[in-house]
Tab-separated table of C-alpha atoms in Angstrom:
chain	number	residue	atom	x	y	z
A	24	MET	CA	-0.175	-70.453	4.462
A	25	THR	CA	-1.488	-73.484	2.584
A	26	GLU	CA	-5.136	-74.219	3.232
A	27	THR	CA	-5.907	-77.777	4.358
A	28	ILE	CA	-8.699	-79.405	2.412
A	29	ASP	CA	-11.120	-81.845	4.013
A	30	ILE	CA	-10.967	-85.144	2.122
A	31	LYS	CA	-13.650	-87.766	2.676
A	32	VAL	CA	-12.154	-91.261	2.571
A	33	THR	CA	-14.050	-94.451	1.733
A	34	ARG	CA	-11.744	-97.469	1.726
A	35	ILE	CA	-12.118	-100.560	-0.392
A	36	LYS	CA	-13.511	-103.589	1.455
A	37	GLU	CA	-10.886	-105.997	0.128
A	38	SER	CA	-7.615	-104.941	-1.498
A	39	LYS	CA	-6.720	-106.225	-4.956
A	40	LEU	CA	-3.018	-106.052	-4.078
A	41	PRO	CA	-2.500	-109.722	-3.055
A	42	GLY	CA	-3.526	-110.825	-6.537
A	43	VAL	CA	-1.004	-108.642	-8.375
A	44	ASP	CA	2.074	-110.243	-9.938
A	45	PHE	CA	4.687	-107.499	-9.713
A	46	ASP	CA	6.946	-109.488	-12.027
A	47	ASN	CA	4.346	-109.004	-14.740
A	48	ILE	CA	2.831	-105.523	-14.642
A	49	PRO	CA	2.047	-104.300	-18.169
A	50	PHE	CA	2.052	-100.512	-18.435
A	51	GLY	CA	-1.311	-98.899	-17.702
A	52	ARG	CA	-3.331	-102.082	-17.194
A	53	ILE	CA	-3.427	-102.649	-13.416
A	54	TYR	CA	-4.843	-99.954	-11.138
A	55	THR	CA	-4.564	-99.455	-7.398
A	56	ASP	CA	-7.388	-99.778	-4.897
A	57	HIS	CA	-8.437	-96.124	-4.692
A	58	MET	CA	-8.838	-92.905	-6.669
A	59	PHE	CA	-9.120	-89.225	-5.789
A	60	MET	CA	-11.967	-87.085	-7.048
A	61	ALA	CA	-13.100	-83.454	-6.795
A	62	ASP	CA	-15.839	-81.448	-8.535
A	63	TYR	CA	-15.897	-77.904	-9.871
A	64	ILE	CA	-19.468	-76.676	-9.342
A	65	ASP	CA	-20.844	-73.123	-9.035
A	66	GLY	CA	-17.422	-71.615	-9.629
A	67	LYS	CA	-15.450	-73.478	-6.957
A	68	TRP	CA	-13.747	-76.812	-6.278
A	69	GLN	CA	-15.570	-79.018	-3.768
A	70	ASN	CA	-16.530	-82.619	-2.871
A	71	PHE	CA	-12.966	-83.805	-2.150
A	72	GLU	CA	-13.047	-87.581	-1.894
A	73	ILE	CA	-10.941	-90.744	-1.998
A	74	LEU	CA	-12.995	-93.793	-2.878
A	75	PRO	CA	-12.525	-97.300	-4.270
A	76	TYR	CA	-11.302	-97.344	-7.852
A	77	GLY	CA	-14.199	-98.035	-10.188
A	78	PRO	CA	-16.374	-96.908	-13.101
A	79	LEU	CA	-17.866	-93.435	-13.378
A	80	GLU	CA	-21.489	-92.658	-14.119
A	81	LEU	CA	-21.687	-90.074	-16.911
A	82	ASP	CA	-24.576	-88.496	-18.751
A	83	PRO	CA	-24.577	-89.432	-22.462
A	84	ALA	CA	-24.419	-85.703	-23.250
A	85	THR	CA	-21.296	-85.120	-21.119
A	86	THR	CA	-19.452	-82.428	-23.023
A	87	THR	CA	-16.042	-84.096	-22.885
A	88	LEU	CA	-17.363	-87.153	-24.719
A	89	HIS	CA	-18.294	-84.917	-27.638
A	90	TYR	CA	-15.805	-82.042	-27.640
A	91	ALA	CA	-12.713	-83.421	-25.823
A	92	GLN	CA	-12.411	-80.696	-23.195
A	93	SER	CA	-9.977	-82.795	-21.216
A	94	ILE	CA	-6.408	-82.461	-19.939
A	95	PHE	CA	-4.076	-84.790	-18.071
A	96	GLU	CA	-0.605	-85.272	-16.616
A	97	GLY	CA	1.713	-88.203	-15.988
A	98	LEU	CA	4.304	-88.537	-13.229
A	99	LYS	CA	5.761	-91.262	-11.036
A	100	ALA	CA	6.372	-92.220	-7.412
A	101	TYR	CA	9.344	-94.376	-6.383
A	102	LYS	CA	10.492	-96.272	-3.308
A	103	SER	CA	13.952	-95.506	-1.976
A	104	GLU	CA	16.157	-98.150	-0.377
A	105	SER	CA	15.222	-96.735	3.033
A	106	GLY	CA	11.502	-97.091	2.270
A	107	GLU	CA	10.773	-93.420	1.574
A	108	THR	CA	8.215	-92.524	-1.075
A	109	LEU	CA	9.686	-90.074	-3.602
A	110	VAL	CA	7.604	-88.328	-6.269
A	111	PHE	CA	9.669	-86.921	-9.135
A	112	ARG	CA	9.080	-83.229	-9.944
A	113	PRO	CA	5.323	-83.152	-9.154
A	114	PHE	CA	5.106	-79.360	-9.162
A	115	ALA	CA	6.530	-79.121	-12.677
A	116	ASN	CA	3.610	-81.307	-13.722
A	117	PHE	CA	1.274	-79.098	-11.674
A	118	GLU	CA	2.424	-75.986	-13.532
A	119	ARG	CA	2.045	-77.694	-16.889
A	120	LEU	CA	-1.420	-78.976	-15.945
A	121	ASN	CA	-2.602	-75.436	-15.378
A	122	LYS	CA	-1.012	-74.177	-18.597
A	123	SER	CA	-3.017	-76.855	-20.383
A	124	ALA	CA	-6.091	-75.828	-18.373
A	125	GLU	CA	-5.768	-72.217	-19.493
A	126	ARG	CA	-5.497	-73.211	-23.166
A	127	MET	CA	-8.501	-75.541	-22.902
A	128	CYS	CA	-10.728	-73.095	-20.966
A	129	ILE	CA	-10.648	-75.266	-17.836
A	130	PRO	CA	-10.546	-73.647	-14.375
A	131	GLU	CA	-7.196	-73.678	-12.618
A	132	VAL	CA	-6.547	-76.520	-10.196
A	133	PRO	CA	-5.369	-75.005	-6.864
A	134	LYS	CA	-1.984	-76.197	-5.630
A	135	GLU	CA	-3.382	-77.416	-2.298
A	136	LEU	CA	-5.994	-79.536	-4.118
A	137	TYR	CA	-3.388	-81.094	-6.403
A	138	GLU	CA	-0.795	-81.668	-3.683
A	139	GLN	CA	-3.016	-82.827	-0.842
A	140	GLY	CA	-5.191	-85.009	-3.030
A	141	MET	CA	-2.142	-86.743	-4.483
A	142	LYS	CA	-0.439	-87.094	-1.110
A	143	ALA	CA	-3.520	-88.571	0.558
A	144	LEU	CA	-4.024	-91.054	-2.273
A	145	LEU	CA	-0.378	-92.163	-2.213
A	146	GLU	CA	-0.456	-92.614	1.544
A	147	ILE	CA	-3.523	-94.866	1.349
A	148	ASP	CA	-2.180	-96.946	-1.573
A	149	ASN	CA	1.484	-96.771	-0.556
A	150	ASP	CA	1.925	-100.549	-0.576
A	151	TRP	CA	1.250	-100.498	-4.313
A	152	ILE	CA	4.511	-98.665	-5.032
A	153	PRO	CA	6.978	-101.282	-6.349
A	154	GLU	CA	10.258	-101.528	-4.451
A	155	GLU	CA	12.284	-102.904	-7.351
A	156	VAL	CA	14.494	-100.520	-9.335
A	157	GLY	CA	13.057	-100.108	-12.819
A	158	LYS	CA	9.479	-100.128	-11.529
A	159	SER	CA	7.358	-97.346	-10.095
A	160	LEU	CA	3.847	-96.099	-9.467
A	161	TYR	CA	2.490	-94.100	-12.381
A	162	ILE	CA	0.278	-91.176	-11.321
A	163	ARG	CA	-2.359	-89.805	-13.688
A	164	PRO	CA	-4.085	-86.523	-12.674
A	165	PHE	CA	-6.734	-85.379	-15.151
A	166	VAL	CA	-9.557	-82.859	-15.532
A	167	PHE	CA	-12.569	-82.979	-17.821
A	168	GLY	CA	-15.767	-81.067	-18.465
A	169	THR	CA	-18.937	-82.638	-17.073
A	170	ASP	CA	-21.835	-80.520	-18.330
A	171	ASP	CA	-24.708	-82.536	-19.808
A	172	PHE	CA	-24.919	-80.183	-22.758
A	173	ILE	CA	-24.374	-80.709	-26.474
A	174	GLY	CA	-23.097	-77.358	-27.616
A	175	ILE	CA	-19.673	-75.984	-28.445
A	176	ARG	CA	-18.740	-73.862	-25.463
A	177	PRO	CA	-16.603	-74.404	-22.350
A	178	SER	CA	-18.243	-76.567	-19.720
A	179	ASP	CA	-19.410	-74.867	-16.521
A	180	ASN	CA	-18.671	-77.940	-14.388
A	181	TYR	CA	-15.588	-80.162	-14.175
A	182	LYS	CA	-14.167	-83.189	-12.448
A	183	PHE	CA	-10.552	-83.461	-11.260
A	184	MET	CA	-9.330	-86.989	-10.633
A	185	ILE	CA	-6.126	-88.853	-9.798
A	186	ILE	CA	-5.647	-92.538	-10.526
A	187	THR	CA	-2.477	-94.598	-10.098
A	188	CYS	CA	-1.035	-97.839	-11.436
A	189	PRO	CA	2.158	-99.819	-10.797
A	190	VAL	CA	4.308	-100.005	-13.929
A	191	GLY	CA	7.484	-101.447	-15.335
A	192	SER	CA	9.268	-100.356	-18.496
A	193	TYR	CA	7.208	-98.630	-21.193
A	194	TYR	CA	9.502	-99.869	-23.968
A	195	ALA	CA	11.039	-103.294	-23.506
A	196	GLU	CA	13.725	-102.571	-26.101
A	197	PRO	CA	15.096	-99.723	-28.269
A	198	VAL	CA	12.582	-98.336	-30.748
A	199	SER	CA	12.459	-97.816	-34.485
A	200	VAL	CA	10.976	-94.478	-35.535
A	201	LYS	CA	9.745	-92.981	-38.778
A	202	ILE	CA	9.937	-89.309	-39.709
A	203	GLU	CA	6.356	-88.302	-40.534
A	204	THR	CA	6.058	-85.759	-43.355
A	205	HIS	CA	2.408	-86.085	-44.354
A	206	TYR	CA	0.226	-86.159	-41.263
A	207	THR	CA	0.348	-83.392	-38.658
A	208	ARG	CA	0.301	-83.741	-34.880
A	209	ALA	CA	0.028	-80.021	-34.070
A	210	ALA	CA	0.236	-76.685	-35.838
A	211	LYS	CA	1.375	-73.216	-34.901
A	212	GLY	CA	-1.327	-71.509	-32.895
A	213	GLY	CA	-2.902	-74.829	-31.926
A	214	VAL	CA	-2.863	-76.883	-28.741
A	215	GLY	CA	0.321	-78.878	-29.283
A	216	TYR	CA	1.945	-77.577	-26.109
A	217	ALA	CA	-1.064	-78.581	-23.999
A	218	LYS	CA	-1.414	-82.108	-22.654
A	219	THR	CA	-4.935	-82.555	-23.947
A	220	ALA	CA	-6.781	-85.641	-25.132
A	221	GLY	CA	-7.348	-84.502	-28.709
A	222	ASN	CA	-3.624	-84.303	-29.473
A	223	TYR	CA	-3.254	-88.004	-28.851
A	224	ALA	CA	-6.409	-89.026	-30.672
A	225	ALA	CA	-5.141	-87.245	-33.792
A	226	SER	CA	-1.871	-89.183	-33.666
A	227	LEU	CA	-3.378	-92.670	-33.559
A	228	TYR	CA	-4.020	-93.249	-37.258
A	229	PRO	CA	-0.573	-92.149	-38.535
A	230	ALA	CA	1.028	-94.200	-35.741
A	231	LYS	CA	-1.038	-97.223	-36.801
A	232	LEU	CA	0.187	-96.861	-40.386
A	233	ALA	CA	3.784	-96.593	-39.175
A	234	ALA	CA	3.347	-99.701	-37.011
A	235	GLN	CA	2.278	-101.625	-40.104
A	236	GLU	CA	5.673	-100.712	-41.568
A	237	GLY	CA	7.505	-101.928	-38.462
A	238	TYR	CA	8.014	-98.658	-36.573
A	239	GLN	CA	7.112	-98.216	-32.898
A	240	GLN	CA	6.900	-94.426	-33.009
A	241	LEU	CA	6.750	-91.424	-35.294
A	242	ILE	CA	8.941	-88.364	-35.322
A	243	TRP	CA	6.518	-85.529	-35.962
A	244	THR	CA	7.499	-82.575	-38.125
A	245	ASP	CA	6.140	-79.039	-38.278
A	246	GLY	CA	2.593	-78.739	-39.519
A	247	GLN	CA	3.278	-76.086	-42.155
A	248	ASP	CA	6.092	-77.462	-44.315
A	249	HIS	CA	7.140	-80.729	-42.614
A	250	LYS	CA	10.738	-79.517	-42.762
A	251	TYR	CA	11.592	-79.393	-39.072
A	252	ILE	CA	11.673	-82.037	-36.342
A	253	GLU	CA	9.267	-81.423	-33.451
A	254	GLU	CA	8.685	-84.392	-31.113
A	255	SER	CA	7.891	-88.082	-31.063
A	256	GLY	CA	4.621	-89.785	-30.237
A	257	THR	CA	5.007	-90.229	-26.488
A	258	MET	CA	8.140	-88.186	-25.872
A	259	ASN	CA	10.406	-85.316	-26.779
A	260	ILE	CA	13.389	-86.177	-28.960
A	261	MET	CA	17.122	-85.505	-28.703
A	262	PHE	CA	20.124	-86.122	-30.933
A	263	ARG	CA	23.806	-86.222	-30.111
A	264	ILE	CA	25.483	-85.051	-33.289
A	265	ASP	CA	29.209	-84.241	-33.338
A	266	ASP	CA	29.315	-84.207	-29.524
A	267	THR	CA	26.474	-81.688	-29.276
A	268	LEU	CA	23.126	-82.469	-27.667
A	269	ILE	CA	20.486	-81.020	-29.991
A	270	THR	CA	16.747	-80.890	-29.354
A	271	PRO	CA	13.914	-78.881	-30.914
A	272	HIS	CA	12.977	-75.829	-28.884
A	273	THR	CA	9.537	-75.878	-27.323
A	274	GLY	CA	6.789	-73.668	-28.669
A	275	ASP	CA	3.061	-73.800	-29.160
A	276	SER	CA	3.299	-77.059	-31.117
A	277	VAL	CA	5.718	-78.992	-28.871
A	278	LEU	CA	4.954	-80.332	-25.399
A	279	PRO	CA	7.406	-78.951	-22.788
A	280	GLY	CA	8.479	-82.277	-21.320
A	281	ILE	CA	9.515	-82.597	-17.676
A	282	THR	CA	12.054	-85.337	-18.479
A	283	ARG	CA	13.307	-83.240	-21.386
A	284	ASP	CA	13.950	-80.351	-19.024
A	285	SER	CA	15.649	-82.665	-16.511
A	286	VAL	CA	18.019	-84.060	-19.159
A	287	LEU	CA	18.936	-80.575	-20.371
A	288	LYS	CA	19.671	-79.436	-16.817
A	289	LEU	CA	21.929	-82.436	-16.240
A	290	ALA	CA	23.673	-81.961	-19.588
A	291	ARG	CA	24.476	-78.332	-18.889
A	292	ASP	CA	25.543	-79.170	-15.335
A	293	TRP	CA	27.980	-81.748	-16.721
A	294	GLY	CA	29.403	-79.269	-19.241
A	295	TYR	CA	27.969	-80.862	-22.362
A	296	LYS	CA	27.357	-78.650	-25.361
A	297	VAL	CA	23.579	-78.169	-25.676
A	298	GLU	CA	21.524	-76.558	-28.424
A	299	GLU	CA	17.758	-75.966	-28.241
A	300	ARG	CA	16.867	-74.858	-31.746
A	301	LYS	CA	15.153	-75.678	-34.985
A	302	ILE	CA	16.547	-78.895	-36.395
A	303	SER	CA	15.621	-79.742	-39.949
A	304	VAL	CA	14.777	-83.135	-41.345
A	305	ASP	CA	17.518	-82.641	-43.919
A	306	GLU	CA	20.086	-82.013	-41.165
A	307	VAL	CA	19.123	-85.197	-39.315
A	308	VAL	CA	19.057	-87.339	-42.458
A	309	LYS	CA	22.408	-85.963	-43.662
A	310	ALA	CA	23.990	-86.589	-40.255
A	311	ALA	CA	22.588	-90.149	-40.296
A	312	GLN	CA	23.910	-90.780	-43.789
A	313	GLU	CA	27.357	-89.536	-42.758
A	314	GLY	CA	27.388	-91.526	-39.527
A	315	ARG	CA	27.523	-88.392	-37.337
A	316	ILE	CA	24.503	-89.219	-35.169
A	317	GLN	CA	26.190	-90.690	-32.136
A	318	GLU	CA	22.925	-91.098	-30.236
A	319	ALA	CA	19.219	-90.457	-30.670
A	320	PHE	CA	16.678	-90.933	-27.907
A	321	GLY	CA	13.291	-89.918	-26.634
A	322	THR	CA	12.625	-88.416	-23.210
A	323	GLY	CA	9.375	-88.823	-21.296
A	324	THR	CA	7.855	-89.838	-17.982
A	325	ALA	CA	6.767	-93.267	-19.203
A	326	ALA	CA	10.095	-94.312	-20.728
A	327	THR	CA	12.538	-91.824	-19.091
A	328	ILE	CA	15.094	-92.459	-21.858
A	329	ALA	CA	13.970	-94.427	-24.914
A	330	HIS	CA	16.886	-95.348	-27.152
A	331	ILE	CA	16.195	-95.018	-30.888
A	332	LYS	CA	17.883	-97.763	-32.874
A	333	LYS	CA	16.673	-96.882	-36.363
A	334	ILE	CA	15.271	-93.828	-38.169
A	335	GLY	CA	13.119	-94.294	-41.257
A	336	TYR	CA	12.668	-91.609	-43.887
A	337	GLU	CA	11.183	-91.839	-47.388
A	338	GLY	CA	11.684	-95.589	-47.679
A	339	ALA	CA	15.240	-95.661	-46.299
A	340	ASP	CA	16.269	-96.793	-42.815
A	341	TYR	CA	19.267	-95.403	-40.973
A	342	GLU	CA	20.727	-97.639	-38.283
A	343	LEU	CA	22.261	-95.901	-35.269
A	344	PRO	CA	25.177	-96.967	-33.038
A	345	PRO	CA	24.726	-99.854	-30.563
A	346	ILE	CA	23.163	-98.974	-27.199
A	347	LYS	CA	26.277	-99.947	-25.252
A	348	GLU	CA	28.250	-97.236	-27.083
A	349	ARG	CA	25.832	-94.442	-26.153
A	350	GLU	CA	27.716	-92.708	-23.373
A	351	TRP	CA	25.484	-89.667	-22.870
A	352	SER	CA	21.990	-91.171	-22.939
A	353	ASN	CA	23.056	-94.115	-20.776
A	354	LYS	CA	24.535	-91.671	-18.288
A	355	PHE	CA	21.323	-89.581	-18.268
A	356	LEU	CA	19.233	-92.697	-17.633
A	357	LYS	CA	21.462	-93.946	-14.836
A	358	GLU	CA	21.627	-90.569	-13.095
A	359	LEU	CA	17.895	-89.912	-13.327
A	360	ASP	CA	17.107	-93.371	-11.969
A	361	MET	CA	19.541	-92.906	-9.087
A	362	ILE	CA	17.962	-89.554	-8.198
A	363	LYS	CA	14.431	-90.932	-8.429
A	364	TYR	CA	15.232	-93.873	-6.151
A	365	GLY	CA	17.145	-91.726	-3.668
A	366	GLN	CA	20.519	-93.244	-4.536
A	367	ALA	CA	22.185	-90.020	-5.692
A	368	GLU	CA	22.290	-86.404	-4.543
A	369	ASP	CA	19.149	-84.513	-5.512
A	370	LYS	CA	21.004	-81.255	-6.142
A	371	PHE	CA	18.123	-79.702	-8.099
A	372	GLY	CA	15.523	-80.468	-5.426
A	373	TRP	CA	13.421	-82.566	-7.782
A	374	ASN	CA	12.100	-85.205	-5.368
A	375	TYR	CA	8.992	-84.634	-3.258
A	376	LYS	CA	9.101	-86.797	-0.138
A	377	LEU	CA	5.938	-88.096	1.454
């Protein structure tokens, strides 16, 4: 039996919602009225609270500010045509959160804390969930160490929080990507499979250099030899080559994406040929040169499906087929959107209904 947690609620005096232009909601810039918070003190989770969204007071020696002992997740809530609130695969994110926690020496977040905290927050800020297809409420659970101690060891105390923000499309148009063969995102034995802050900090400089060359994202390669494709900056990556859907297998240097898993389940259910395996840079470049890449796209919570229009490698750019010709990725996007908004059968039981 699931234990019910006692959540203290302090509501905002005046909602910010009337001042929000839902026709102009840049990703990750506008936050809802409230946030959820809990503390890990003396070996247990406590102080469950929903309070007005606002700044935190942190000691300058807070361990996370110095040693990045921090993990997070990203998922979305949608409004169905009948007005139901549907959260897409929240327990897959819960499982991944705790895998990240284990790798980063952070105490496990109990399921009842994660579920009930999220549910209570979404119920209070339910009017913030956009009703228009193509828009949603982004949910960001995160955990970080809070000891006021400058020393390299796991924190004894932690804070678990959930914040939310209404969002539209992450990418307004198909993206150009560059295969990165110098800088490394993650290495074997590292924390690449964990959704931890340091992974993203390490990617910023190479991504900045790529942006100066006109690319929106990088395709990361293995940290040892830079011979094999791993993932992109904000998403996993897939190729349709010769009517086969190919994606790098997950390991300790690749994040196990929830959208990635959803696409693979749909592909297999539809009878598509699917391969999860090592895919070399040479194989991708050769297929691009020969015109055998029918589609290339990223998968992730923020973008769902991000079409890749161009792949750059060693000074050469390889243009890919027009978006309208991409039968598989367009079908994945349409089906996932229909499931998320309650317009199609949820045969895999992915949606969590409030």
